[in-house]
Coordinates of C-alpha atoms and ligand atoms in Angstrom, one line a residue:
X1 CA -12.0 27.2 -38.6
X2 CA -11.0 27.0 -34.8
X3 CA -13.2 27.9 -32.4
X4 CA -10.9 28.9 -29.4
X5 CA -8.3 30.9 -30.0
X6 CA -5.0 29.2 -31.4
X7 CA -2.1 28.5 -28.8
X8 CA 0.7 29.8 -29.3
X9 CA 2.6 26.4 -29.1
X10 CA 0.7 25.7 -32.8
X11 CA 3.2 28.6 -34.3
X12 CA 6.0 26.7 -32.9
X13 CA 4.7 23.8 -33.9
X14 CA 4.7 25.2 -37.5
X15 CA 8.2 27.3 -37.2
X16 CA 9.9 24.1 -36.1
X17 CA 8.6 22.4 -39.1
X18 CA 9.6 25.2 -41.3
X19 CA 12.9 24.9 -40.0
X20 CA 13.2 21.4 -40.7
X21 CA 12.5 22.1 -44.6
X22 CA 14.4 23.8 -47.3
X23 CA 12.0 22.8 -50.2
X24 CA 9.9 26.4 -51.0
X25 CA 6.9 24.2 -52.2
X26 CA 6.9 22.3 -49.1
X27 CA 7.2 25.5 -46.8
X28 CA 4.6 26.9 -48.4
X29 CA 2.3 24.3 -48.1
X30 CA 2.9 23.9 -44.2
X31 CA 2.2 27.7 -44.0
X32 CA -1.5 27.7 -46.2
X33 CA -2.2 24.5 -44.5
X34 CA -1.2 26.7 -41.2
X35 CA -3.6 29.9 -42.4
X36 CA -6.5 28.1 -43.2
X37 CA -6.8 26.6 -39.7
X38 CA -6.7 29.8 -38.4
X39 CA -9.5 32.1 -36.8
X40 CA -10.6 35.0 -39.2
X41 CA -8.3 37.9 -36.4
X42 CA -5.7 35.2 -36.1
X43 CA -4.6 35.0 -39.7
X44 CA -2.7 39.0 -39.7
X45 CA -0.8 38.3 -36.1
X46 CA -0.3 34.9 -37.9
X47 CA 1.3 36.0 -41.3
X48 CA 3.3 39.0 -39.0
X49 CA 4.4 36.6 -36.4
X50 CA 6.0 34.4 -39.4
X51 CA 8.0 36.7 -41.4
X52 CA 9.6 38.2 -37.9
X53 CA 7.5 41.4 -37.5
X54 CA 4.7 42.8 -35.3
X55 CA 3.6 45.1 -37.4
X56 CA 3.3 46.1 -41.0
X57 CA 6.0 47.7 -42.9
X58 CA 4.4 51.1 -43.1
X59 CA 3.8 51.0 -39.0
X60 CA 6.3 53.2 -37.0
X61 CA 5.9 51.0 -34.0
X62 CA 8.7 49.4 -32.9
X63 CA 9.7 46.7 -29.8
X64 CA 12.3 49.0 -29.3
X65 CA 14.0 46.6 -26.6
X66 CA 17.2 45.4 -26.2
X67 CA 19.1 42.3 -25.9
X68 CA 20.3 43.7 -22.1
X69 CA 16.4 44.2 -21.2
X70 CA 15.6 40.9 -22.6
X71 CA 18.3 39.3 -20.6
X72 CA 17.1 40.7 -17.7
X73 CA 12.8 40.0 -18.2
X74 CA 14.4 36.1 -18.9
X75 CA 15.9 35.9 -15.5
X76 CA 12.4 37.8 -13.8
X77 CA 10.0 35.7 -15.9
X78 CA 11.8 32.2 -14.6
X79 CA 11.2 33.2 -11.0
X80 CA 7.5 32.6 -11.5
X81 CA 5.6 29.6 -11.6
X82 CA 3.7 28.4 -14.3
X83 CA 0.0 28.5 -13.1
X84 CA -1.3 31.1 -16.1
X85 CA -3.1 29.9 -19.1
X86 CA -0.7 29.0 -21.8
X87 CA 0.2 31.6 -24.8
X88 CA -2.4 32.1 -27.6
X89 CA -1.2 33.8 -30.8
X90 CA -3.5 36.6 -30.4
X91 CA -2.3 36.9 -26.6
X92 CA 1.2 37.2 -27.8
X93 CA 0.7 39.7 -30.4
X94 CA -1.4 41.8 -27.9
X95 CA 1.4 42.1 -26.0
X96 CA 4.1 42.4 -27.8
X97 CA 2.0 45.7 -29.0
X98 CA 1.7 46.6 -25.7
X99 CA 5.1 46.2 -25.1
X100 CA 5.5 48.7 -28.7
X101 CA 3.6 50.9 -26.9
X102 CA 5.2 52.0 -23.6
X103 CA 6.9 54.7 -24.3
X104 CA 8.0 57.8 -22.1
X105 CA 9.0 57.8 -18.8
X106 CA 9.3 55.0 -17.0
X107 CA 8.7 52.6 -20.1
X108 CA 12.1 50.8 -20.1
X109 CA 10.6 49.2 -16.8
X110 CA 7.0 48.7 -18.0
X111 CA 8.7 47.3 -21.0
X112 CA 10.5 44.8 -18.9
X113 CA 7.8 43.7 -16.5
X114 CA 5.2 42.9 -19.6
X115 CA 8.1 40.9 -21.1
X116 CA 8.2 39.0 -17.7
X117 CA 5.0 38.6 -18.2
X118 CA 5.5 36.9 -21.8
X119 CA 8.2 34.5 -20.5
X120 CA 6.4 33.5 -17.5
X121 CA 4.2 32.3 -19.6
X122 CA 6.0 30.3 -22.2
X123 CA 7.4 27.0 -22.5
X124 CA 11.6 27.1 -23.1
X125 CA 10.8 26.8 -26.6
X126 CA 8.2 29.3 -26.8
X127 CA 10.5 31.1 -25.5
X128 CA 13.3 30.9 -28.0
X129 CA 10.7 31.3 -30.9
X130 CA 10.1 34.8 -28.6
X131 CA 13.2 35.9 -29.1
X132 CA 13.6 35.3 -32.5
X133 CA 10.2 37.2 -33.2
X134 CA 11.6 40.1 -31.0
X135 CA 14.9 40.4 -32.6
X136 CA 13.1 40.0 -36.3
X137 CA 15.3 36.6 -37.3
X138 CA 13.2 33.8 -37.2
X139 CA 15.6 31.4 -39.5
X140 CA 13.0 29.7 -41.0
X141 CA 13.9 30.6 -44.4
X142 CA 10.1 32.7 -45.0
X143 CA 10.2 36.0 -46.3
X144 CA 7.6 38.2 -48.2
X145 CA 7.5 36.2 -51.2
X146 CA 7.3 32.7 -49.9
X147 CA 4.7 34.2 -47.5
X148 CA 2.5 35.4 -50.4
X149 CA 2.9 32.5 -52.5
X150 CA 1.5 30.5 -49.0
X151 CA -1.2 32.9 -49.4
X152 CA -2.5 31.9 -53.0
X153 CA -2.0 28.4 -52.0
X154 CA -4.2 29.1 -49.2
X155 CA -6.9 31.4 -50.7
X156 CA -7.0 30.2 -54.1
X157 CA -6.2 33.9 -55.2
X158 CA -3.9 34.5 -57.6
X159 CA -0.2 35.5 -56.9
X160 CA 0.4 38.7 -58.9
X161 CA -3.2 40.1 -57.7
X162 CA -1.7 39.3 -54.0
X163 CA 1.4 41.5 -54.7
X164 CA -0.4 44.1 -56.1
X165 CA -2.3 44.3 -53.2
X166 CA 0.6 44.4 -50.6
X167 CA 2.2 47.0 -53.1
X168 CA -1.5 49.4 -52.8
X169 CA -1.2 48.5 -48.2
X170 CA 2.2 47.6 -47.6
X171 CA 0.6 45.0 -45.2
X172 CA 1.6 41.7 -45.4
X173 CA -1.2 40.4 -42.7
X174 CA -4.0 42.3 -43.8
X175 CA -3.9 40.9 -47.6
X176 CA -3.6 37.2 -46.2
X177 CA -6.7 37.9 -44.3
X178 CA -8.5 39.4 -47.4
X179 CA -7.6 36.7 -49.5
X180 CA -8.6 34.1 -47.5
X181 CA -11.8 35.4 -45.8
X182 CA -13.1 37.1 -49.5
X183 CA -10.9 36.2 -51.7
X184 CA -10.5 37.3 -55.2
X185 CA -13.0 40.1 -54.9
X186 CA -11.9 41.3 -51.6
X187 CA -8.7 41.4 -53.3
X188 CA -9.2 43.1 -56.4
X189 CA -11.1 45.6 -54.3
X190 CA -8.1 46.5 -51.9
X191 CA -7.4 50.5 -52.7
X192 CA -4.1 52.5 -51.1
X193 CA -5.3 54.0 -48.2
X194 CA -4.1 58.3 -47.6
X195 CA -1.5 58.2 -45.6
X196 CA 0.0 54.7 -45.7
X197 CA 3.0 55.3 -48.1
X198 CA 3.4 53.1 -51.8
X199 CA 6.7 51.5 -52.3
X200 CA 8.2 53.7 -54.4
X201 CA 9.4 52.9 -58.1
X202 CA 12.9 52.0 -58.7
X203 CA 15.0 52.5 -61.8
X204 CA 17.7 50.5 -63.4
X205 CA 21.1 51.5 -64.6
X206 CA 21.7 52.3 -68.5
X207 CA 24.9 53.0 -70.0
X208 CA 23.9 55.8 -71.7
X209 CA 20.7 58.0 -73.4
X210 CA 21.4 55.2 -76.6
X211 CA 21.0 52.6 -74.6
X212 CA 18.0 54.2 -72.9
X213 CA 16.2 55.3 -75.8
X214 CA 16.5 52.0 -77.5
X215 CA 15.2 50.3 -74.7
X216 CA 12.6 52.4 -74.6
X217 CA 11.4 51.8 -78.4
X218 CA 13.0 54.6 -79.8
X219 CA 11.6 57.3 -78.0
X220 CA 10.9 58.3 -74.4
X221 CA 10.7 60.9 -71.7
X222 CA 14.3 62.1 -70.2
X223 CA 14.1 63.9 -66.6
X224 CA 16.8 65.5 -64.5
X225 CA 17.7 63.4 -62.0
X226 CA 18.0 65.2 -58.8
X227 CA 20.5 64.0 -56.2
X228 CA 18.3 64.7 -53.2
X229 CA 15.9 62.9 -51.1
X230 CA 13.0 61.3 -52.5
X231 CA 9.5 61.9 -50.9
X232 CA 6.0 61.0 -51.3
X233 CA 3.5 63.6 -50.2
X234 CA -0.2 62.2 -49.2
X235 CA -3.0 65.2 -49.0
X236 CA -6.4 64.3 -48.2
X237 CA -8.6 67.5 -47.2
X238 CA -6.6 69.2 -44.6
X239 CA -4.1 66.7 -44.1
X240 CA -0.7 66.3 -45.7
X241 CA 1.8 63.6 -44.4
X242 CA 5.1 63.2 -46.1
X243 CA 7.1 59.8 -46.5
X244 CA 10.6 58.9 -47.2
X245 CA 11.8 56.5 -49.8
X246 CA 12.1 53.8 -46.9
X247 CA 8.0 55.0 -45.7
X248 CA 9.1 56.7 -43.0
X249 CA 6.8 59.4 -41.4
X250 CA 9.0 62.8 -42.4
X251 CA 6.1 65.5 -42.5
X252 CA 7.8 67.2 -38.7
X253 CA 11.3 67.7 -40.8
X254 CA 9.8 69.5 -44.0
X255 CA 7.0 72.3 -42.9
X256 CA 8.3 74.4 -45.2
X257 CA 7.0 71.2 -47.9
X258 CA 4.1 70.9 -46.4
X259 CA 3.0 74.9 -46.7
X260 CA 4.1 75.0 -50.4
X261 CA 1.8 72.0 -51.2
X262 CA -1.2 73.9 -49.3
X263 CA -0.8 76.8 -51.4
X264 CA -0.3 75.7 -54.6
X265 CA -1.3 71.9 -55.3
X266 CA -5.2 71.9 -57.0
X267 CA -6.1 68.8 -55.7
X268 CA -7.1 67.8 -52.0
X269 CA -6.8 63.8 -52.8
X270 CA -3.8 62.8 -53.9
X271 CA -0.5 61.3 -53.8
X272 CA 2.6 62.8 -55.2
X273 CA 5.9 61.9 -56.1
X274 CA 9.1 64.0 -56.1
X275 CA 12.5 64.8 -55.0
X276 CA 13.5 67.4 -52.5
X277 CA 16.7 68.9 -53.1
X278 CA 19.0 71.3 -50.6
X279 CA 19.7 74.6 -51.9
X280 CA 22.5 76.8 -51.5
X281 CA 22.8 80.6 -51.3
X282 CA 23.4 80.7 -55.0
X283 CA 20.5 78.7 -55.8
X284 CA 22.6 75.6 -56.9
X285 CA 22.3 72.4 -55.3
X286 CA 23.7 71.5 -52.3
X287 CA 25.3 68.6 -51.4
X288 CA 23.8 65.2 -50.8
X289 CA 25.3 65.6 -47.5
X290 CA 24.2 68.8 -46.7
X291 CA 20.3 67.8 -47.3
X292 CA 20.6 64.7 -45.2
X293 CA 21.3 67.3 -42.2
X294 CA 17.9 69.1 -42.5
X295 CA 15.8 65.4 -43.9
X296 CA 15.4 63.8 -41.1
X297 CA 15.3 66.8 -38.3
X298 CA 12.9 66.9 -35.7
X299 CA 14.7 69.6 -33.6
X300 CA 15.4 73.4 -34.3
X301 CA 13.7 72.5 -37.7
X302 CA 12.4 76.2 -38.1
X303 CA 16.0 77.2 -38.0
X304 CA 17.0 74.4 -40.4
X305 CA 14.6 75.9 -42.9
X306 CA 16.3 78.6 -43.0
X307 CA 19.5 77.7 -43.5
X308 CA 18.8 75.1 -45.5
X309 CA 16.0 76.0 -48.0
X310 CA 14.7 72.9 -50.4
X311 CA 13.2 72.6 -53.7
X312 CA 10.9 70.2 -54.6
X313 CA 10.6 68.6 -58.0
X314 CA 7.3 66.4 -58.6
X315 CA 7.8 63.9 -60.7
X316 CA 4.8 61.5 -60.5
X317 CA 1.1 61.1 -59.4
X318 CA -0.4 57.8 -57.6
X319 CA -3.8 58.6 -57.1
X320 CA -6.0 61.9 -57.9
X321 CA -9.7 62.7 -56.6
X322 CA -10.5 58.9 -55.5
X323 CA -8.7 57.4 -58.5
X324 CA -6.1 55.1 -58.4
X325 CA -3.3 56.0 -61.0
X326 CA -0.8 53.4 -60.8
X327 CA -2.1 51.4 -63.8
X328 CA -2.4 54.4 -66.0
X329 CA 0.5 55.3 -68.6
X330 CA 3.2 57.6 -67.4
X331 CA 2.2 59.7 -70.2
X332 CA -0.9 60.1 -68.7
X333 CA 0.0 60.3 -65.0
X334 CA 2.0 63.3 -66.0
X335 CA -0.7 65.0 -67.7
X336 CA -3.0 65.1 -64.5
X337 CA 0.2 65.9 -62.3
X338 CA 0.5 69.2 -64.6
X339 CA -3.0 69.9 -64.3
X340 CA -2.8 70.3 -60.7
X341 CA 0.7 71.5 -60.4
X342 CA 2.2 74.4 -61.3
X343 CA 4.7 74.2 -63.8
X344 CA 7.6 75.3 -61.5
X345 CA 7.3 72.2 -59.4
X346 CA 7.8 69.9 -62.3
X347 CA 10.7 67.9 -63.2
X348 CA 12.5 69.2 -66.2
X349 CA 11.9 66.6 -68.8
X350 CA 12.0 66.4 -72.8
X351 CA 10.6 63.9 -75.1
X352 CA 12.8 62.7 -77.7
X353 CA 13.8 60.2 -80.0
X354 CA 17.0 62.2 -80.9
X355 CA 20.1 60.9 -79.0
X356 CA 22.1 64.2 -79.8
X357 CA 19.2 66.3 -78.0
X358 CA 19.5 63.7 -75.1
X359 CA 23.1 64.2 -74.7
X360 CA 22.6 67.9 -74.6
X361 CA 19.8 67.6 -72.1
X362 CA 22.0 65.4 -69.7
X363 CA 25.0 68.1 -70.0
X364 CA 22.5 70.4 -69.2
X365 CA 21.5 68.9 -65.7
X366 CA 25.0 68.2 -64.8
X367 CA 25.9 71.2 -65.3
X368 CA 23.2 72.6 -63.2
X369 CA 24.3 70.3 -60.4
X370 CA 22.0 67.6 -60.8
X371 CA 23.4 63.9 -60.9
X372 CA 21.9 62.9 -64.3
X373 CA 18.7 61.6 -66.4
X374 CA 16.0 59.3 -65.4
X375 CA 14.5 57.8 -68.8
X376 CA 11.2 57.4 -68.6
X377 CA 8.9 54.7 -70.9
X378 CA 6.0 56.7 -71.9
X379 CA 3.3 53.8 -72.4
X380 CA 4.9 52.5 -68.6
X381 CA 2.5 51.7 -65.4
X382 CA 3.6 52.6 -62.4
X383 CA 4.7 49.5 -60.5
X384 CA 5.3 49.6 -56.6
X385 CA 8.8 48.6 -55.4
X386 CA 9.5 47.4 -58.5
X387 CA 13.2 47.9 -60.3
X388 CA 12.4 47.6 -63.9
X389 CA 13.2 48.9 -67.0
X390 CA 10.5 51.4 -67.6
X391 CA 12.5 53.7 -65.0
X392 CA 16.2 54.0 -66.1
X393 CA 18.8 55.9 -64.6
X394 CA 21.7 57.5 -66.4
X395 CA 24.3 58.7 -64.0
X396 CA 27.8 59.8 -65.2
X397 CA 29.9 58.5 -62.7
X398 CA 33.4 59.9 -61.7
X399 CA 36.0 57.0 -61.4
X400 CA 39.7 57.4 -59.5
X401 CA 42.2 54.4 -59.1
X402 CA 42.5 53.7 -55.6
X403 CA 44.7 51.2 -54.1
X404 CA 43.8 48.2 -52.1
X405 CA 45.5 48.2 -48.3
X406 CA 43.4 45.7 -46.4
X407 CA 40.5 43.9 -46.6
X408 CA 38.3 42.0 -44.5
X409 CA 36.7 38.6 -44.7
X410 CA 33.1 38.3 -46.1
X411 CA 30.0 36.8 -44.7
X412 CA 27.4 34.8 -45.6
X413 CA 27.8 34.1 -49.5
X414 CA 30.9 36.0 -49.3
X415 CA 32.5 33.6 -46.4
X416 CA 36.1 32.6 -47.2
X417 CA 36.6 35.5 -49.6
X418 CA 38.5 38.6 -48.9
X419 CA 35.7 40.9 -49.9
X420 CA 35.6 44.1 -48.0
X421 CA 38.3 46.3 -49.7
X422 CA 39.6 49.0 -47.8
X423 CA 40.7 52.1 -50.5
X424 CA 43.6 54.1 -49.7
X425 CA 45.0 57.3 -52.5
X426 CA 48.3 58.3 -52.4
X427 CA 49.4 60.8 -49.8
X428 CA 53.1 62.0 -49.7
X429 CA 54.9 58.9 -50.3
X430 CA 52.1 56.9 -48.1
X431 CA 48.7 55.5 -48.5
X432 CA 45.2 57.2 -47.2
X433 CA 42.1 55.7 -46.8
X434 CA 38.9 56.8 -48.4
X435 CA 36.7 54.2 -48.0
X436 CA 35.6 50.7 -48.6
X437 CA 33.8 48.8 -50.8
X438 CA 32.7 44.8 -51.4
X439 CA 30.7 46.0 -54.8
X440 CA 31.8 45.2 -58.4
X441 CA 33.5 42.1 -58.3
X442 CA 32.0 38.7 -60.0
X443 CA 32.9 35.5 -58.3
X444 CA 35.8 34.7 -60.1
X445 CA 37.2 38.1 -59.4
X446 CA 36.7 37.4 -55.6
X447 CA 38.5 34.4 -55.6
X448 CA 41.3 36.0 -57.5
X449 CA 41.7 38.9 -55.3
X450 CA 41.7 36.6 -52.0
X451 CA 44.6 34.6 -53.2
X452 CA 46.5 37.7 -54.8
X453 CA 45.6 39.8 -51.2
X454 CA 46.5 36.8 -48.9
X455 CA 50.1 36.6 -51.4
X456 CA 50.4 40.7 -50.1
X457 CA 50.0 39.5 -46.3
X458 CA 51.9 42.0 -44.1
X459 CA 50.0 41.4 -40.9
X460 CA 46.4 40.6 -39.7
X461 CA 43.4 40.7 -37.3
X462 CA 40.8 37.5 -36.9
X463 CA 38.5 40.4 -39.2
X464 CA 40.8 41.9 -41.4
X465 CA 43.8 41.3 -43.6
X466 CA 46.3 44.3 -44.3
X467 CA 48.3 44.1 -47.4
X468 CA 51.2 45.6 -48.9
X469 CA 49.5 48.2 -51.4
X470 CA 50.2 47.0 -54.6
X471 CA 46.6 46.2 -56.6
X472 CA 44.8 49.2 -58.1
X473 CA 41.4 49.2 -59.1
X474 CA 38.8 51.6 -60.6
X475 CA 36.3 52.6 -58.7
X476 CA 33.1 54.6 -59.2
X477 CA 31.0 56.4 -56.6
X478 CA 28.6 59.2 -56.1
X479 CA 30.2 61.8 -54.3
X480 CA 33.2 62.7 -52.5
X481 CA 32.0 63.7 -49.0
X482 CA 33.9 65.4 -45.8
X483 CA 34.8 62.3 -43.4
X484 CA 36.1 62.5 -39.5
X485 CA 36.5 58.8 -40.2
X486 CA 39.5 58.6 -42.3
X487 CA 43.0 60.4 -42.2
X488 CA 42.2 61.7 -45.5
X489 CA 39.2 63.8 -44.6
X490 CA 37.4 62.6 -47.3
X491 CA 35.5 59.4 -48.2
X492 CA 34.0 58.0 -51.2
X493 CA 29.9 57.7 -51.3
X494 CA 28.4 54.8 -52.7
X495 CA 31.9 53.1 -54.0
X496 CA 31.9 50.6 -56.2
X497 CA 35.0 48.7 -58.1
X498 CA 34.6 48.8 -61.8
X499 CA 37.8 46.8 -62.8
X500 CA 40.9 45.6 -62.0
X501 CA 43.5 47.8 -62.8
X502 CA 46.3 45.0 -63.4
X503 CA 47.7 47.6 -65.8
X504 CA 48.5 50.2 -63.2
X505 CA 51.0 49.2 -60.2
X506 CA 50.3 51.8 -57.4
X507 CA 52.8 54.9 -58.0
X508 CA 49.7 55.5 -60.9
X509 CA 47.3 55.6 -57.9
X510 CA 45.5 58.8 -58.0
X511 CA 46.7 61.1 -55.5
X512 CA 44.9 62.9 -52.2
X513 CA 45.2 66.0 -53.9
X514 CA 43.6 64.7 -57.1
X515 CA 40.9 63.6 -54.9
X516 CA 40.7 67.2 -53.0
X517 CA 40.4 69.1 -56.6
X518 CA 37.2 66.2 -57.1
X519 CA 35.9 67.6 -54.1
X520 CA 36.2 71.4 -55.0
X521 CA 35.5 70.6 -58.4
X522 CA 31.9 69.3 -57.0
X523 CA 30.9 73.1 -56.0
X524 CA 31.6 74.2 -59.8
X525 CA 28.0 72.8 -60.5
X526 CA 27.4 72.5 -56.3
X527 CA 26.4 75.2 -53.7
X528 CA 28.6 75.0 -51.0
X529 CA 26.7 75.2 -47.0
X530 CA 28.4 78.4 -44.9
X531 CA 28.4 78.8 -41.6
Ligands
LIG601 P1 18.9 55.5 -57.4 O1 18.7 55.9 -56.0 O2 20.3 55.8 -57.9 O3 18.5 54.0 -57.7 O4 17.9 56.3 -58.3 C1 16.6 56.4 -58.1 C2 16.2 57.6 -57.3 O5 16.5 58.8 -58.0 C3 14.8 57.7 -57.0 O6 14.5 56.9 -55.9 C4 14.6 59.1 -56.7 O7 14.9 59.4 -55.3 C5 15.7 59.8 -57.5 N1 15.2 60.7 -58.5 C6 15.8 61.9 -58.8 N2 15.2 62.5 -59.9 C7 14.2 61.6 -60.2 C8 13.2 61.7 -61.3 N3 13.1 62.7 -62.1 N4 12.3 60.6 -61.3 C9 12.4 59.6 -60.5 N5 13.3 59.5 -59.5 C10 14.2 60.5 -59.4

């Protein structure tokens, strides 16, 4: 291992060759052979550095500067002369966390200066790797995975332990630097820590409560599916911190949460899992819309309780009393989480191998307001960001035929394609838009669209292409939310094309009005938020 600290010009060193390689095996082998070199504090900066980031996921910290201040700390930092000692990796890191740091007043400046300060320091392409690192694109083709699999190759420690371990600390840096300073054991060893979230659990799609149940062996554990916000709840003696889906600190938004938990939750160690849902006057959910007006509120949040009361439903348990739960059956998981939780707080759920008594169960939460089932496998672990098939969501989806009236070229994979679809219904002998979508389509169906759409040309932008409206296609979504964006007043959530309808030529478009009896029809099941 090095003795002085590493320059900062080896990173570039290594970046550049990264960049010069597509082969995975051979990036990986520049990055372990990178690691190993590296002082024991070096190696979590290192690994950050690499993939883009300063911190771990689960870190609120953030640069927080932008490309204007950047311009400007360029100019300043070229104004100086280059007497200082050159970068070092831990010198960089250090400052860029400084530079996270400043907040407040007068931090845009002190943000600035210390940036100076980076530049001033750099070489021009120290620089430019700067920049990259700052904006979080380094173009070097490494993300988590190829990062942990330079890890085994560097530690010696095997590759699903290593994931298991950034699942349990959501720390990319501090699980190379286990690995490779005590290995296997140190690894095995690693335990969540209270209050830095799990990646949560994710589902996949099944048809239906057949498909589910057959998947699932024949029998298996059916919960409502709650359309709300899903949240994981740390408590550890006096503390409670809640989490979003995407780990974000949310505790300030949800006292009301946070108080229920304190009164009725046994335990004082442990991690729940559950769903917080917005309720209206009538007791019915609200919706999705509604709730994301209260989620994330850090303002006149006692006022927001009021108005917009939530429910939570637990669904899972992580970790009780010092024990890690993760690798325990669901079937178990949910026996402790209804020995320390009172039934109220529980997801509905059955157990059945009887497709009949599924069905009823799913009409059951719809009608209730709920979006669907989840299917849960009863012998299943619970595995950390993870979309399997142990989790599977059933989700009615309502459909409408929308016509096409623009589109815009895709990027990346999608370049040369018309992929962006802008949906219009019909509205008094025109066309109004209700959203957009690039989901659904396979390849082939892209292709065909883009020659079909460019045949419809009626005019264009160097973005988008309008069309004369004349393809239909069926497309699913979510929810039909209020929209100041479109015409219509309404757009689509979560829209996705399920076919062509080369059938239909667009007089059998639905109409806006169809869509506005969607919408109304949502508060049959939905509350409905009053002023
Ligand atoms: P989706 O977002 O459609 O992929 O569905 C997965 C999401 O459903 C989860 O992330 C939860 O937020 C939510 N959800 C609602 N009810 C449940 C439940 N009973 N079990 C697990 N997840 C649920």
């Amino acid at each position: 291992m090095a003795l002085s600290e590493t320059p900062f010009n080896r990173l570039l060193e290594l970046c550049t060759a990264l960049r010069g390689t597509t082969r995975r095996k051979e990036k990986t082998r520049l990055i372990a052979d990178f690691l190993r070199g590296l002082r024991p504090e070096e190696i979590a900066p290192a690994v950050l550095l690499i993939v883009g980031s300063i911190f771990p996921e689960y870190d609120e910290r953030t640069l927080d500067v932008g490309f204007e201040t950047v311009k400007r700390a360029l100019k300043g930092g070229r104004q100086r002369t280059l007497i200082e000692e050159p970068l070092t990796i831990l010198g960089v890191h250090r400052l860029l966390t400084e530079i996270a740091e400043a907040t407040g007043a007068g931090s845009r400046r002190r943000k600035e200066r210390l940036l100076e300060a980076l530049f001033s320091r750099a070489s021009r392409d120290e620089v430019e790797l700067l920049i990259h690192i700052i904006f979080g694109e380094m173009r070097i083709g490494v993300n988590e995975g190829v990062m942990l699999e330079a890890i085994a190759e560097a530690s010696g420690v095997d590759l699903e332990l290593l994931r298991r371990a950034l699942m349990l600390t959501g720390d990319l840096g501090e699980v190379a630097r286990i690995a490779i300073l005590e290995g296997e054991e140190g690894i095995r060893a690693v335990k969540p820590r209270m209050f830095h979230p799990l990646k949560p659990m994710l589902a996949s799609m099944a048809e239906d409560v057949e498909e589910a149940l057959e998947e699932h062996g024949g029998l298996t554990a059916f919960e409502y599916k709650f359309d709300g916000a899903r949240i994981q709840i740390h408590r550890h003696g006096n503390n409670i911190r809640i989490f979003s889906r995407r780990l974000s600190d949310v505790t300030e938004s949800l006292p009301d949460i946070v108080e229920l938990i304190e009164a009725v939750i046994k335990s004082r160690d442990v991690i729940l899992e559950g769903e917080v849902v917005a309720i209206g006057r009538n007791g019915r959910p609200l919706p999705f819309q509604d709730l994301m007006r209260r989620f994330r509120r850090v303002h006149d949040v006692e006022e927001m309780v009021k108005r917009i009361p939530l429910r939570l439903h637990l669904f899972d348990i992580l970790y009780l009393d010092g024990r890690l739960l993760i690798d325990e059956p669901y079937r178990e998981r949910w026996r402790l989480l209804k020995s320390i939780c009172p039934g109220e707080l529980l997801a509905k759920r059955i157990i059945t191998d009887d497709a009949s008594e599924a069905e009823a169960f799913l009409r059951e939460a719809m009608e209730e307001g709920h979006e669907g089932l989840m299917a849960k496998r009863l012998d299943g672990p619970y595995t950390p960001g993870r979309r399997g098939k142990l989790w599977l969501k059933i989700k009615p989806a309502e459909t409408l035929d929308v016509v096409i009236i623009a589109a815009e070229w895709g990027h990346g994979r999608r370049r040369g394609w018309l992929s962006n679809y802008h949906l219009a219904v019909r509205d008094d002998g025109g066309y109004s838009m209700v959203g957009k979508t690039f989901k659904g389509l396979t390849d082939e169906e892209f292709e065909w669209m883009t020659r079909r759409l460019l045949e419809l040309k009626i005019g264009e932008t160097p973005t988008t292409v309008y069309v004369k409206p004349e393809i239909v296609v069926e497309v699913a979504f979510n929810e039909i939310q209020r929209s100041p964006h479109y015409r219509s007043g309404f757009a689509l959530r979560f829209a996705r094309i399920k076919r062509i309808r080369l059938d239909k030529g667009p007089e059998e478009a639905d109409t806006l009005e169809r869509l506005r009896e969607l919408y109304e029809r949502q508060f049959r099941y939905k509350a409905r938020l009053t002023n």
